[in-house]
Short mmCIF file of C-alpha atoms in Angstrom, two decimals:
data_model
loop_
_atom_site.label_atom_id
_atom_site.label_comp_id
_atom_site.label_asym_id
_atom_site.label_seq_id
_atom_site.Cartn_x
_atom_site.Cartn_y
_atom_site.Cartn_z
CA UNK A 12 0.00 0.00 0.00
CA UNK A 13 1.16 3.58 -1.01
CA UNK A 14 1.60 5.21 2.31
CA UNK A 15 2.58 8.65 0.67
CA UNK A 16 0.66 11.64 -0.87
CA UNK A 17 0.38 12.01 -4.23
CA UNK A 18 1.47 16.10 -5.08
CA UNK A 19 -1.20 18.59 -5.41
CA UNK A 20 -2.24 20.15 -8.88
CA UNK A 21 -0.97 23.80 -9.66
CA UNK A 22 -3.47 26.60 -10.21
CA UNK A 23 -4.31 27.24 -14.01
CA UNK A 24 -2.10 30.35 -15.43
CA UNK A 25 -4.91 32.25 -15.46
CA UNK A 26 -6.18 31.72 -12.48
CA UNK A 27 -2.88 32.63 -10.76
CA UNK A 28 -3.43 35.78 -12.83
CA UNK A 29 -6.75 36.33 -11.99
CA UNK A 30 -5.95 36.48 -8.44
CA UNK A 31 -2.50 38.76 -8.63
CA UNK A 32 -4.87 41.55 -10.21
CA UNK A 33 -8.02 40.93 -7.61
CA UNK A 34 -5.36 41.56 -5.02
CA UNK A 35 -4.11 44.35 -6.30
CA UNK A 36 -7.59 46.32 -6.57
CA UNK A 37 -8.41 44.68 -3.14
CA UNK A 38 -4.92 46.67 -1.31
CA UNK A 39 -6.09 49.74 -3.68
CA UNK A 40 -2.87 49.85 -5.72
CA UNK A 41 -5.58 49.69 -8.54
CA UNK A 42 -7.93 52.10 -7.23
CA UNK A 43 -11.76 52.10 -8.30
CA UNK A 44 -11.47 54.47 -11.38
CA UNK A 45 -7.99 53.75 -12.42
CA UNK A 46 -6.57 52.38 -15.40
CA UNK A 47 -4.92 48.91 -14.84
CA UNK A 48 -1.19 48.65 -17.02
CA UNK A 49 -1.76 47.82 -20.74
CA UNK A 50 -1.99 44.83 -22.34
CA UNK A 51 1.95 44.36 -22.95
CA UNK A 52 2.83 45.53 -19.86
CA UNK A 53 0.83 43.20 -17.94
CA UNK A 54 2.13 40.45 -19.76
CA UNK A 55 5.69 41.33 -19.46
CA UNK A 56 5.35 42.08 -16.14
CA UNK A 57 3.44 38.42 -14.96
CA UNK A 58 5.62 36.35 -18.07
CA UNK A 59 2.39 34.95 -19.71
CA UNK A 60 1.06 35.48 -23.13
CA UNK A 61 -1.35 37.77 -24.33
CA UNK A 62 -4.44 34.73 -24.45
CA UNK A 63 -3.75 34.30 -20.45
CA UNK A 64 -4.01 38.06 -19.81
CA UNK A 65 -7.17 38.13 -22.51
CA UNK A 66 -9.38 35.44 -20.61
CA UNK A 67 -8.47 36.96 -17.07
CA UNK A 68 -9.41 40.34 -17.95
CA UNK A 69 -12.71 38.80 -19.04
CA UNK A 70 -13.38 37.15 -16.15
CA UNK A 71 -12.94 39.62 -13.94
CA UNK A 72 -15.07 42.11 -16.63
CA UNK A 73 -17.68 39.30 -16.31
CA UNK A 74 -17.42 39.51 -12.00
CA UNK A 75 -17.70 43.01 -12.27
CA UNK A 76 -14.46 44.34 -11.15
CA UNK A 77 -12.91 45.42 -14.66
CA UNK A 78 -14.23 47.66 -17.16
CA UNK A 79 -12.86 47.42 -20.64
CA UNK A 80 -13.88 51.46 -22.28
CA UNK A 81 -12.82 50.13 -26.41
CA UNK A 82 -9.96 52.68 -27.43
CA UNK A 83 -8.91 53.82 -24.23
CA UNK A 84 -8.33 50.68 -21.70
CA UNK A 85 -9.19 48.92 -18.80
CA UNK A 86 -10.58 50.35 -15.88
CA UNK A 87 -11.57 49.32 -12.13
CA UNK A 88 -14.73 49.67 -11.08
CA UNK A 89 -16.30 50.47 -7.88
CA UNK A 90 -17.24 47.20 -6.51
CA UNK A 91 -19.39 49.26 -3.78
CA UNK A 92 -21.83 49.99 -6.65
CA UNK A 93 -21.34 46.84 -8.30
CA UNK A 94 -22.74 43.17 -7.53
CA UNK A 95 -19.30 41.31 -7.36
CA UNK A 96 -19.87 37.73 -6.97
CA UNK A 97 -19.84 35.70 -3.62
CA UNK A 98 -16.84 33.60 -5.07
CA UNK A 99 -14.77 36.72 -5.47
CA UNK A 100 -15.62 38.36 -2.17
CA UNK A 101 -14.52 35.01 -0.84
CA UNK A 102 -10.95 35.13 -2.52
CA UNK A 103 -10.46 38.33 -0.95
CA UNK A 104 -11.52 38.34 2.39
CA UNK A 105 -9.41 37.37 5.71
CA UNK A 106 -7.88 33.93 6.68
CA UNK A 107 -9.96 34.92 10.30
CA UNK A 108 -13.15 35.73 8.21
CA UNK A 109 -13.33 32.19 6.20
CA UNK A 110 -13.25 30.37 9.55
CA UNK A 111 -15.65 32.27 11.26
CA UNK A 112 -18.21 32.09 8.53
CA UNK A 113 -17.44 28.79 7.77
CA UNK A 114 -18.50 27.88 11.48
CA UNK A 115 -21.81 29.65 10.97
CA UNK A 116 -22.48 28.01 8.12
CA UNK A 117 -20.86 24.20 8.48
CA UNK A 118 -23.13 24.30 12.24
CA UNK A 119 -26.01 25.01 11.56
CA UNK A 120 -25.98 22.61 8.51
CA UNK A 121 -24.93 20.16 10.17
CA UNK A 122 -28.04 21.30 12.70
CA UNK A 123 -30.75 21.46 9.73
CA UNK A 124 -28.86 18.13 8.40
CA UNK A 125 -30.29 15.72 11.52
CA UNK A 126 -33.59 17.38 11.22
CA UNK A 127 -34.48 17.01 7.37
CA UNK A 128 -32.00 14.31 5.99
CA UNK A 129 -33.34 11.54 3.56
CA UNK A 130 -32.54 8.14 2.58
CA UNK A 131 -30.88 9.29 -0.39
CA UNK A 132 -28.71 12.14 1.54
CA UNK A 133 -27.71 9.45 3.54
CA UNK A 134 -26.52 7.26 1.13
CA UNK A 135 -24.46 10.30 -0.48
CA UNK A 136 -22.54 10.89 2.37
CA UNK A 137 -21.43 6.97 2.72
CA UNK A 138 -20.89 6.98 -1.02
CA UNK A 139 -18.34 10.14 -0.68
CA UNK A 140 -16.83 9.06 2.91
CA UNK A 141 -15.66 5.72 0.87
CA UNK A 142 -14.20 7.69 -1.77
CA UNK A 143 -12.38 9.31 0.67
CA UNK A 144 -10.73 5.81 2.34
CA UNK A 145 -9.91 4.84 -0.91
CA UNK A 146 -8.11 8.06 -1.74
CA UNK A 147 -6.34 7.58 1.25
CA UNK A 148 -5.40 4.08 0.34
CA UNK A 149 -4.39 5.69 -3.15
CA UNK A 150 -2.37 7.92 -1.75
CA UNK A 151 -4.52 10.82 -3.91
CA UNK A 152 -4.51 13.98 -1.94
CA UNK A 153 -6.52 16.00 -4.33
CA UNK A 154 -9.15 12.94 -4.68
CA UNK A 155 -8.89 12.96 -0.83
CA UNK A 156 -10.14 16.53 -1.03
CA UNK A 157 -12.74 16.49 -3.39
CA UNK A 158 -14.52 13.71 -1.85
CA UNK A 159 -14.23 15.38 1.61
CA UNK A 160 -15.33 18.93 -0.20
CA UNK A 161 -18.14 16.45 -1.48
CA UNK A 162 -19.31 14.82 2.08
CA UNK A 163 -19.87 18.51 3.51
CA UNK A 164 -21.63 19.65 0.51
CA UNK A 165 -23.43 16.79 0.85
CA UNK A 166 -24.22 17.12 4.41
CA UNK A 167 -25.51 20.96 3.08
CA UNK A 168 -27.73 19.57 0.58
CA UNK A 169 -29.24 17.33 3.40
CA UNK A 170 -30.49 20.37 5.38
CA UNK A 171 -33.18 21.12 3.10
CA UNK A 172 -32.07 24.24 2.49
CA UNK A 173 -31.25 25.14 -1.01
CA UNK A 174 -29.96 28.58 -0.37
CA UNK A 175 -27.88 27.53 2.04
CA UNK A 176 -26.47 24.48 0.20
CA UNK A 177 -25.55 27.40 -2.48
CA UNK A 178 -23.83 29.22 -0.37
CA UNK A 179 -21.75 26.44 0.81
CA UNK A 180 -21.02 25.64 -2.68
CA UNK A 181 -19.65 28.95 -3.86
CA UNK A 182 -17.21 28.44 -0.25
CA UNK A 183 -15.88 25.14 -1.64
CA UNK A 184 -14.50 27.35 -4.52
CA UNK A 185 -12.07 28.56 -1.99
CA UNK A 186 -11.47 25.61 0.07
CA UNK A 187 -10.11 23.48 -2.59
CA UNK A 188 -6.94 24.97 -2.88
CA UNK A 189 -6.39 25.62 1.22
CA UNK A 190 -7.26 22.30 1.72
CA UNK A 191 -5.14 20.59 -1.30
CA UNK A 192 -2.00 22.79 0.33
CA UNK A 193 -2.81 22.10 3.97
CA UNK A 194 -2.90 18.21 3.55
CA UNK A 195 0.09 18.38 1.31
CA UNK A 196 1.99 20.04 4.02
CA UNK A 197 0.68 18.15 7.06
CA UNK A 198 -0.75 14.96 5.98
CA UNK A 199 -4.53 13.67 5.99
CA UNK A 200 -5.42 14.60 10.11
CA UNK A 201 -6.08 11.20 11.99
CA UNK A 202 -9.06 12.81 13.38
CA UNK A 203 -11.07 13.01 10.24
CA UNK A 204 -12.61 9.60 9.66
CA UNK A 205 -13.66 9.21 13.03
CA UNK A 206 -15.12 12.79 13.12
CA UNK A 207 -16.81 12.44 9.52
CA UNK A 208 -18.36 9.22 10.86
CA UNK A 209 -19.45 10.53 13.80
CA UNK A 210 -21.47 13.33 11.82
CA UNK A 211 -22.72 10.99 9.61
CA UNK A 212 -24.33 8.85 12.48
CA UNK A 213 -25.28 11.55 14.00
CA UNK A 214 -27.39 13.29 11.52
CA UNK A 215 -28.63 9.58 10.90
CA UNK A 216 -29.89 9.39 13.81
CA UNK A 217 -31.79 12.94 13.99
CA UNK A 218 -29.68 14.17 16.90
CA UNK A 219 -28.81 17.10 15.80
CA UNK A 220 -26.84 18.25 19.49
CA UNK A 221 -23.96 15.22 18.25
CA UNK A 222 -24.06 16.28 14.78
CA UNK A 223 -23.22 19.86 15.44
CA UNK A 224 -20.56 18.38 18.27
CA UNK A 225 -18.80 16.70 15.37
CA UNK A 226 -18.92 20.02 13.00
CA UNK A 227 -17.40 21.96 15.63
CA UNK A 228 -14.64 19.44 16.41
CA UNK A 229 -13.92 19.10 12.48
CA UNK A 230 -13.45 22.95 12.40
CA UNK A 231 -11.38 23.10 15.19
CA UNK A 232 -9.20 20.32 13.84
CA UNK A 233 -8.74 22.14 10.70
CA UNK A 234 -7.97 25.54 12.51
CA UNK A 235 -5.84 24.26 14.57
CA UNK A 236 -3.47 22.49 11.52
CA UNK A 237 -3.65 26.01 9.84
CA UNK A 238 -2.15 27.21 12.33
CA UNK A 239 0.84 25.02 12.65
CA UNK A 240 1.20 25.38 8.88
CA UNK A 241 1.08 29.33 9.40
CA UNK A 242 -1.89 30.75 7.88
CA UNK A 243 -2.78 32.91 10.18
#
């Protein structure tokens, strides 16, 4: 049996780029009204080609950050007055802020989870806690992920909720890449399986006091590994 970690996938080009020019409006070094660096220049200054800087300029016109005026460039647009997208907000905001929404959010679905949960919910979240034994066994962290990524949105979906469930889907957007970097750095926590399980029986069971126990003590377990691995 493969007892190491297989390594985690890079970002896409773009995406890296994406991000390097959202953080630059976020810190205001592109202010709201400015003129981001031409074409060339951005492409010289980041070392990708033209096509990269093309596609992330229209994803972030599409998110409502950029503003392409034909003839005279690229500007940034107030996102105040704008309606920038939950997954951007997310990519943006504090380390601090993640966890403590994530709490909100991973509780009390774990809470509406016990109350409304079907047979078929059920049967989702056993389906994607074996795919995440066998990634283990496979030594594939990024299948490890996704199916653990999978087993909370799952858990979400359970709580009847469809809002809600969105919401947590637009966080797993973000969590992907912590999570891929975190368990490549620390290893898959010994904790999890026993904690996923619990939940899972739990919310089974309709208590919903154990199956918010078990959310909390995932969180904390997470936290505290973030911590050692110094994201905070």
């Amino acid at each position: 049996m493969q007892s190491r970690l297989t390594p985690v996938r890079p970002k896409k080009l773009g995406d890296l780029v994406i991000q390097q020019i959202q953080e630059k409006i976020s810190l205001g070094v592109f202010p709201a009204g400015s003129k981001i660096p031409t074409e060339p220049t951005l492409m010289a200054q980041l070392g990708v080609g033209r096509s990269t800087v093309r596609e992330a300029v229209r994803v972030l016109v599409s998110a409502g950050l950029l503003e392409v005026r034909q003839g005279d460039g690229t500007y940034v647009l107030d996102r105040h007055s704008g309606h920038e997208p939950l997954e951007y907000r997310l990519r943006r905001a504090k380390a601090e802020e993640i966890r403590e929404v994530r709490r909100i959010i991973e509780v009390e679905t774990a809470r509406l989870a016990a109350k409304n949960r079907t047979p078929a919910d059920l049967a989702a979240m056993r389906e994607h806690l074996e795919k995440k034994r066998d990634a283990v066994h496979a030594g594939d962290t990024h299948g490890y992920v996704a199916a653990d990524i999978a087993f909370h949105s799952a858990v979400a979906a359970a709580s009847g909720n469809g809002l809600l469930a969105d919401i947590y889907r637009s966080f797993t957007m973000v969590f992907q890449d912590f999570l891929d970097n975190l368990i490549a750095d620390r290893g898959v926590n010994q904790y999890q399986d026993r904690i996923h399980t619990g939940m899972l029986d739990a919310i089974a069971a309709r208590d919903a006091e154990k199956a918010v126990a078990f959310a909390m003590e995932a969180l904390d377990r997470t936290s505290d590994d973030a911590k050692a691995l110094g994201e905070d």
